[in-house]
Amino acid sequence: MREIVVKSVLNKKKKRDSWFLDEYTLNPYEGCSFNCVYCYVRGSKYGTNIEEVLAVKSNALEVLERQLAFRAKKNQFGIIALASATDPYIPQEEDHRMTRGFLELILKFRFPVLIITKSTMVLRDAAILQQIANEAILPEDLKEKVAGAVISFSISTLDEKLAKRLEPGAPSPKQRLQTMQSLRQKGLTAGLNCIPMLPFISDTENEMENMVIAAKEHNASYILMGGLTLFGDNPGDSKPRYYKFLNESYPHLVSEYKKLYRIFPMPRKEYTSQIDQKVKQLCSKHGVPNQIAHA
Ligand code: SF4
């Protein structure tokens, strides 16, 4: 894998994310070997295959140590999302152990962390995540609401065949659910983010209810559900890549998508409000929280 040298690795957001509650993002790798068709980080910078441009940030540990020490000294504790533009547990993590190194520093400086992954490898770090959960300093207004360590598993469909086409490098949805359940058995807060749900494919009432039921059956602490964004017009961007997939697999849906994504990268407002309502109903029917919470 390529090595790159970075000046900064911990990014401070302008404001806290309303869904994931993170105030910082942290990425150990550039590119991602899971190579999902809908990946929003796709862009001309990365080309069509984000696996081929993979790079490890070789000096990231020393940079992170410096940045965390600075933020801790100023008492600027906030949830760090690990990661936002790659999966922190791509197979290369087994050798490079960059995510592991990040977690050791996060523990040392007592920051809270949110892991976002599709991988089973997160189980390797269950013990250190438990330590972070016990020792992290959360912002005052989150202290009673969330744990110091949260693990969120991304799932777009429960259909194993479809998942293989959409997320060719990632472990199966079933493996993700089982890993989440194992972390819950170890007392960690872990849930699902069904983002993106794919319009007319995995957002039907039936599919959505099955996801909420799967969350419940695997003891999820929460489930988040949200729509698909389609960016860009360059061949490597997510929009043309996704339309290529639609043309090959669901040609009858292309015109529906064109109506839904007329101008903006996000679906039309009416669609989003309908989905939000459905999520609320289903979560309340099955007793699964639809926001990140202690559990
Ligand atoms: S796992 Fe996440 S970062 Fe990696 S390709 Fe898929 S959507 Fe992109």
CSV table of C-alpha atoms and ligand atoms in Angstrom, one decimal:
chain,number,residue,atom,x,y,z
A,1,MET,CA,0.0,0.0,0.0
A,2,ARG,CA,1.2,3.6,-0.7
A,3,GLU,CA,2.3,5.7,2.2
A,4,ILE,CA,1.5,9.4,2.5
A,5,VAL,CA,2.7,12.0,4.9
A,6,VAL,CA,0.0,14.3,6.4
A,7,LYS,CA,0.1,17.6,8.3
A,8,SER,CA,-3.2,17.1,10.1
A,9,VAL,CA,-5.3,14.0,10.7
A,10,LEU,CA,-7.9,15.1,13.3
A,11,ASN,CA,-10.5,17.3,11.6
A,12,LYS,CA,-12.7,19.5,13.7
A,13,LYS,CA,-16.2,20.0,12.3
A,14,LYS,CA,-17.9,23.4,12.3
A,15,LYS,CA,-20.7,21.9,14.4
A,16,ARG,CA,-21.7,18.6,15.9
A,17,ASP,CA,-23.3,16.1,13.6
A,18,SER,CA,-27.0,15.8,14.4
A,19,TRP,CA,-27.2,12.1,13.8
A,20,PHE,CA,-23.8,10.7,14.8
A,21,LEU,CA,-23.1,13.4,17.4
A,22,ASP,CA,-19.4,13.6,16.4
A,23,GLU,CA,-17.4,16.8,16.5
A,24,TYR,CA,-14.2,15.4,15.0
A,25,THR,CA,-13.5,13.0,12.1
A,26,LEU,CA,-10.4,10.8,11.8
A,27,ASN,CA,-9.3,8.7,8.9
A,28,PRO,CA,-6.4,6.2,9.1
A,29,TYR,CA,-6.4,5.5,5.4
A,30,GLU,CA,-7.1,7.3,2.1
A,31,GLY,CA,-9.4,5.3,-0.2
A,32,CYS,CA,-11.2,2.1,0.9
A,33,SER,CA,-10.9,-1.5,-0.2
A,34,PHE,CA,-14.6,-2.2,0.4
A,35,ASN,CA,-15.3,-0.2,-2.8
A,36,CYS,CA,-19.0,0.4,-2.4
A,37,VAL,CA,-20.9,1.5,-5.5
A,38,TYR,CA,-22.7,4.3,-3.7
A,39,CYS,CA,-19.7,5.5,-1.7
A,40,TYR,CA,-20.1,9.3,-1.2
A,41,VAL,CA,-16.3,9.9,-0.9
A,42,ARG,CA,-16.0,8.8,-4.5
A,43,GLY,CA,-14.8,11.7,-6.6
A,44,SER,CA,-12.4,12.5,-9.4
A,45,LYS,CA,-9.5,12.6,-6.8
A,46,TYR,CA,-10.0,8.9,-6.1
A,47,GLY,CA,-11.0,7.6,-9.6
A,48,THR,CA,-13.5,4.8,-10.2
A,49,ASN,CA,-11.7,2.3,-8.0
A,50,ILE,CA,-11.0,3.6,-4.6
A,51,GLU,CA,-9.2,0.4,-3.7
A,52,GLU,CA,-6.5,1.1,-6.2
A,53,VAL,CA,-5.6,4.4,-4.6
A,54,LEU,CA,-5.4,3.1,-1.1
A,55,ALA,CA,-2.8,4.8,1.1
A,56,VAL,CA,-1.8,4.7,4.7
A,57,LYS,CA,-1.1,7.9,6.5
A,58,SER,CA,2.4,6.9,7.7
A,59,ASN,CA,3.1,9.6,10.2
A,60,ALA,CA,-0.6,9.8,11.4
A,61,LEU,CA,0.2,8.6,15.0
A,62,GLU,CA,2.6,11.3,15.9
A,63,VAL,CA,0.4,13.9,14.3
A,64,LEU,CA,-2.7,12.7,16.1
A,65,GLU,CA,-0.8,12.6,19.4
A,66,ARG,CA,0.1,16.2,19.0
A,67,GLN,CA,-3.5,17.2,17.9
A,68,LEU,CA,-5.2,15.3,20.7
A,69,ALA,CA,-2.8,16.8,23.3
A,70,PHE,CA,-3.6,20.3,22.1
A,71,ARG,CA,-7.4,19.7,22.1
A,72,ALA,CA,-7.3,18.0,25.5
A,73,LYS,CA,-5.3,20.9,27.0
A,74,LYS,CA,-8.0,23.3,25.9
A,75,ASN,CA,-10.7,21.0,27.3
A,76,GLN,CA,-12.2,20.5,23.8
A,77,PHE,CA,-13.5,17.0,24.3
A,78,GLY,CA,-16.0,15.8,21.7
A,79,ILE,CA,-16.9,12.5,19.9
A,80,ILE,CA,-14.4,11.5,17.3
A,81,ALA,CA,-15.9,9.6,14.3
A,82,LEU,CA,-13.5,6.9,13.2
A,83,ALA,CA,-13.8,6.9,10.2
A,84,SER,CA,-15.7,9.2,7.8
A,85,ALA,CA,-14.0,8.7,4.5
A,86,THR,CA,-12.7,5.1,4.7
A,87,ASP,CA,-13.6,2.0,6.7
A,88,PRO,CA,-11.3,1.9,9.8
A,89,TYR,CA,-11.2,-1.9,9.5
A,90,ILE,CA,-10.3,-2.6,5.9
A,91,PRO,CA,-8.3,-5.8,5.7
A,92,GLN,CA,-5.0,-3.9,5.4
A,93,GLU,CA,-5.6,-2.8,9.0
A,94,GLU,CA,-4.5,-6.2,10.1
A,95,ASP,CA,-0.9,-5.4,9.2
A,96,HIS,CA,-0.8,-1.7,9.5
A,97,ARG,CA,-2.7,-1.4,12.8
A,98,MET,CA,-3.2,2.3,12.3
A,99,THR,CA,-6.8,2.2,13.7
A,100,ARG,CA,-5.5,0.3,16.7
A,101,GLY,CA,-2.8,3.0,17.3
A,102,PHE,CA,-5.5,5.7,17.0
A,103,LEU,CA,-7.6,4.0,19.7
A,104,GLU,CA,-4.6,3.8,22.0
A,105,LEU,CA,-4.1,7.5,21.7
A,106,ILE,CA,-7.9,8.2,22.0
A,107,LEU,CA,-7.8,6.3,25.3
A,108,LYS,CA,-4.7,8.0,26.5
A,109,PHE,CA,-6.3,11.5,26.0
A,110,ARG,CA,-9.7,10.3,27.1
A,111,PHE,CA,-11.7,11.3,24.0
A,112,PRO,CA,-15.0,9.6,23.2
A,113,VAL,CA,-15.2,7.7,20.0
A,114,LEU,CA,-17.8,6.5,17.4
A,115,ILE,CA,-16.6,3.7,15.2
A,116,ILE,CA,-18.4,3.5,11.8
A,117,THR,CA,-17.6,0.2,10.0
A,118,LYS,CA,-18.8,-2.7,7.9
A,119,SER,CA,-16.2,-5.0,9.3
A,120,THR,CA,-15.9,-7.9,11.7
A,121,MET,CA,-12.4,-6.9,12.6
A,122,VAL,CA,-13.7,-4.4,15.2
A,123,LEU,CA,-14.1,-7.3,17.6
A,124,ARG,CA,-10.3,-7.4,17.9
A,125,ASP,CA,-10.5,-4.0,19.7
A,126,ALA,CA,-13.4,-4.8,22.0
A,127,ALA,CA,-11.3,-4.6,25.1
A,128,ILE,CA,-9.8,-1.2,24.4
A,129,LEU,CA,-13.3,0.1,23.3
A,130,GLN,CA,-14.6,-1.0,26.7
A,131,GLN,CA,-11.8,1.0,28.4
A,132,ILE,CA,-12.6,4.1,26.3
A,133,ALA,CA,-16.3,3.7,27.1
A,134,ASN,CA,-15.4,3.8,30.8
A,135,GLU,CA,-12.8,6.6,30.8
A,136,ALA,CA,-13.8,9.0,28.0
A,137,ILE,CA,-14.7,12.6,28.9
A,138,LEU,CA,-18.0,13.5,27.0
A,139,PRO,CA,-19.3,17.0,26.4
A,140,GLU,CA,-21.5,18.0,29.4
A,141,ASP,CA,-24.8,17.8,27.5
A,142,LEU,CA,-24.1,14.3,26.3
A,143,LYS,CA,-22.9,12.8,29.5
A,144,GLU,CA,-26.2,11.2,30.5
A,145,LYS,CA,-27.2,10.3,26.9
A,146,VAL,CA,-24.4,8.4,25.2
A,147,ALA,CA,-21.6,6.1,26.0
A,148,GLY,CA,-17.9,7.0,25.6
A,149,ALA,CA,-17.5,4.4,22.8
A,150,VAL,CA,-20.2,3.6,20.3
A,151,ILE,CA,-19.9,1.2,17.4
A,152,SER,CA,-22.1,1.7,14.4
A,153,PHE,CA,-22.5,-0.9,11.6
A,154,SER,CA,-23.4,0.4,8.2
A,155,ILE,CA,-26.0,-1.7,6.3
A,156,SER,CA,-27.9,-0.8,3.1
A,157,THR,CA,-29.7,-4.1,2.5
A,158,LEU,CA,-30.2,-7.4,4.2
A,159,ASP,CA,-30.1,-9.1,0.8
A,160,GLU,CA,-26.8,-10.9,0.7
A,161,LYS,CA,-26.5,-11.1,-3.1
A,162,LEU,CA,-27.4,-7.4,-3.6
A,163,ALA,CA,-24.9,-6.5,-0.9
A,164,LYS,CA,-22.1,-8.4,-2.7
A,165,ARG,CA,-22.8,-6.3,-5.8
A,166,LEU,CA,-23.1,-3.0,-3.9
A,167,GLU,CA,-20.3,-3.5,-1.4
A,168,PRO,CA,-18.0,-6.0,-3.1
A,169,GLY,CA,-15.1,-5.9,-0.5
A,170,ALA,CA,-17.1,-5.8,2.7
A,171,PRO,CA,-18.2,-8.6,5.0
A,172,SER,CA,-21.8,-9.7,4.5
A,173,PRO,CA,-24.7,-8.0,6.3
A,174,LYS,CA,-25.2,-11.1,8.3
A,175,GLN,CA,-21.6,-11.0,9.6
A,176,ARG,CA,-22.1,-7.4,10.5
A,177,LEU,CA,-25.2,-8.1,12.5
A,178,GLN,CA,-23.5,-11.0,14.3
A,179,THR,CA,-20.5,-8.8,15.1
A,180,MET,CA,-22.8,-6.1,16.5
A,181,GLN,CA,-24.5,-8.7,18.7
A,182,SER,CA,-21.1,-10.0,20.0
A,183,LEU,CA,-20.1,-6.4,21.0
A,184,ARG,CA,-23.5,-6.0,22.7
A,185,GLN,CA,-22.8,-9.2,24.7
A,186,LYS,CA,-19.6,-7.6,25.8
A,187,GLY,CA,-21.6,-4.6,27.2
A,188,LEU,CA,-20.7,-2.1,24.5
A,189,THR,CA,-23.1,0.3,22.8
A,190,ALA,CA,-23.5,-0.8,19.2
A,191,GLY,CA,-26.2,-0.2,16.6
A,192,LEU,CA,-27.0,0.0,13.0
A,193,ASN,CA,-26.9,2.8,10.5
A,194,CYS,CA,-29.0,1.8,7.5
A,195,ILE,CA,-27.5,4.6,5.4
A,196,PRO,CA,-27.9,4.8,2.6
A,197,MET,CA,-31.2,3.0,2.1
A,198,LEU,CA,-31.7,2.6,-1.6
A,199,PRO,CA,-34.8,4.2,-3.1
A,200,PHE,CA,-37.3,1.7,-4.4
A,201,ILE,CA,-34.9,-1.1,-3.6
A,202,SER,CA,-34.2,-1.3,0.2
A,203,ASP,CA,-36.6,1.4,1.3
A,204,THR,CA,-39.9,-0.5,0.9
A,205,GLU,CA,-42.1,-0.8,4.0
A,206,ASN,CA,-41.3,-4.5,4.1
A,207,GLU,CA,-37.5,-4.1,3.7
A,208,MET,CA,-37.4,-1.3,6.3
A,209,GLU,CA,-39.4,-3.3,8.8
A,210,ASN,CA,-37.1,-6.3,8.3
A,211,MET,CA,-34.1,-4.1,9.1
A,212,VAL,CA,-35.7,-2.9,12.3
A,213,ILE,CA,-36.6,-6.5,13.2
A,214,ALA,CA,-33.0,-7.6,12.5
A,215,ALA,CA,-31.8,-4.8,14.7
A,216,LYS,CA,-34.1,-5.9,17.5
A,217,GLU,CA,-33.2,-9.6,17.1
A,218,HIS,CA,-29.5,-8.8,17.3
A,219,ASN,CA,-30.0,-6.6,20.4
A,220,ALA,CA,-29.0,-3.3,18.7
A,221,SER,CA,-28.7,-0.2,20.9
A,222,TYR,CA,-30.3,1.8,18.1
A,223,ILE,CA,-31.0,2.0,14.4
A,224,LEU,CA,-30.5,5.1,12.2
A,225,MET,CA,-32.1,5.1,8.7
A,226,GLY,CA,-31.4,7.6,6.0
A,227,GLY,CA,-31.4,8.2,2.3
A,228,LEU,CA,-28.9,8.0,-0.6
A,229,THR,CA,-26.9,11.0,-1.8
A,230,LEU,CA,-25.6,11.0,-5.4
A,231,PHE,CA,-22.7,13.3,-6.1
A,232,GLY,CA,-20.8,14.5,-9.2
A,233,ASP,CA,-20.8,14.0,-12.9
A,234,ASN,CA,-17.2,12.7,-13.4
A,235,PRO,CA,-17.0,9.0,-14.2
A,236,GLY,CA,-15.4,8.2,-10.8
A,237,ASP,CA,-18.2,10.0,-8.8
A,238,SER,CA,-20.9,8.2,-7.0
A,239,LYS,CA,-23.8,9.4,-9.2
A,240,PRO,CA,-22.6,8.0,-12.6
A,241,ARG,CA,-21.3,4.8,-10.8
A,242,TYR,CA,-24.7,4.3,-9.2
A,243,TYR,CA,-26.6,4.9,-12.4
A,244,LYS,CA,-24.4,2.4,-14.1
A,245,PHE,CA,-25.4,-0.1,-11.5
A,246,LEU,CA,-29.1,0.8,-11.9
A,247,ASN,CA,-28.9,0.4,-15.7
A,248,GLU,CA,-27.4,-3.0,-15.3
A,249,SER,CA,-29.5,-4.3,-12.4
A,250,TYR,CA,-32.7,-2.2,-12.2
A,251,PRO,CA,-33.2,-0.5,-15.6
A,252,HIS,CA,-36.9,0.0,-14.9
A,253,LEU,CA,-36.0,2.3,-11.9
A,254,VAL,CA,-33.8,4.7,-13.8
A,255,SER,CA,-36.7,7.1,-14.6
A,256,GLU,CA,-38.0,7.0,-11.0
A,257,TYR,CA,-34.5,8.0,-9.8
A,258,LYS,CA,-34.3,10.8,-12.3
A,259,LYS,CA,-37.5,12.2,-10.8
A,260,LEU,CA,-36.3,11.8,-7.3
A,261,TYR,CA,-32.8,13.4,-7.9
A,262,ARG,CA,-33.9,16.1,-10.2
A,263,ILE,CA,-31.5,18.9,-9.2
A,264,PHE,CA,-29.8,18.2,-5.8
A,265,PRO,CA,-27.6,15.3,-4.7
A,266,MET,CA,-30.2,14.5,-2.1
A,267,PRO,CA,-33.7,13.0,-2.8
A,268,ARG,CA,-36.7,15.3,-2.9
A,269,LYS,CA,-38.0,16.7,0.4
A,270,GLU,CA,-41.3,14.8,0.3
A,271,TYR,CA,-39.5,11.5,0.0
A,272,THR,CA,-37.2,12.3,2.9
A,273,SER,CA,-40.1,13.2,5.2
A,274,GLN,CA,-42.0,10.1,4.3
A,275,ILE,CA,-39.0,8.0,5.1
A,276,ASP,CA,-38.5,9.8,8.4
A,277,GLN,CA,-42.1,9.1,9.4
A,278,LYS,CA,-41.9,5.4,8.5
A,279,VAL,CA,-38.7,5.1,10.5
A,280,LYS,CA,-40.4,6.6,13.6
A,281,GLN,CA,-43.4,4.3,13.2
A,282,LEU,CA,-41.4,1.2,12.8
A,283,CYS,CA,-39.0,1.9,15.6
A,284,SER,CA,-41.8,2.7,18.0
A,285,LYS,CA,-43.7,-0.5,16.9
A,286,HIS,CA,-40.6,-2.7,17.6
A,287,GLY,CA,-39.2,-0.8,20.5
A,288,VAL,CA,-35.8,0.1,18.9
A,289,PRO,CA,-34.4,3.6,19.6
A,290,ASN,CA,-33.9,5.6,16.4
A,291,GLN,CA,-31.1,7.7,17.8
A,292,ILE,CA,-27.7,7.0,19.3
A,293,ALA,CA,-28.2,6.3,23.0
A,294,HIS,CA,-26.7,4.5,25.9
A,295,ALA,CA,-27.8,0.8,25.9
B,1,SF4,S1,-17.1,1.2,3.4
B,1,SF4,FE1,-17.6,3.3,3.5
B,1,SF4,S2,-15.8,4.5,2.9
B,1,SF4,FE2,-15.5,2.3,2.2
B,1,SF4,S3,-16.2,2.3,0.1
B,1,SF4,FE3,-17.9,1.7,1.4
B,1,SF4,S4,-19.1,3.6,1.8
B,1,SF4,FE4,-17.0,4.2,1.0
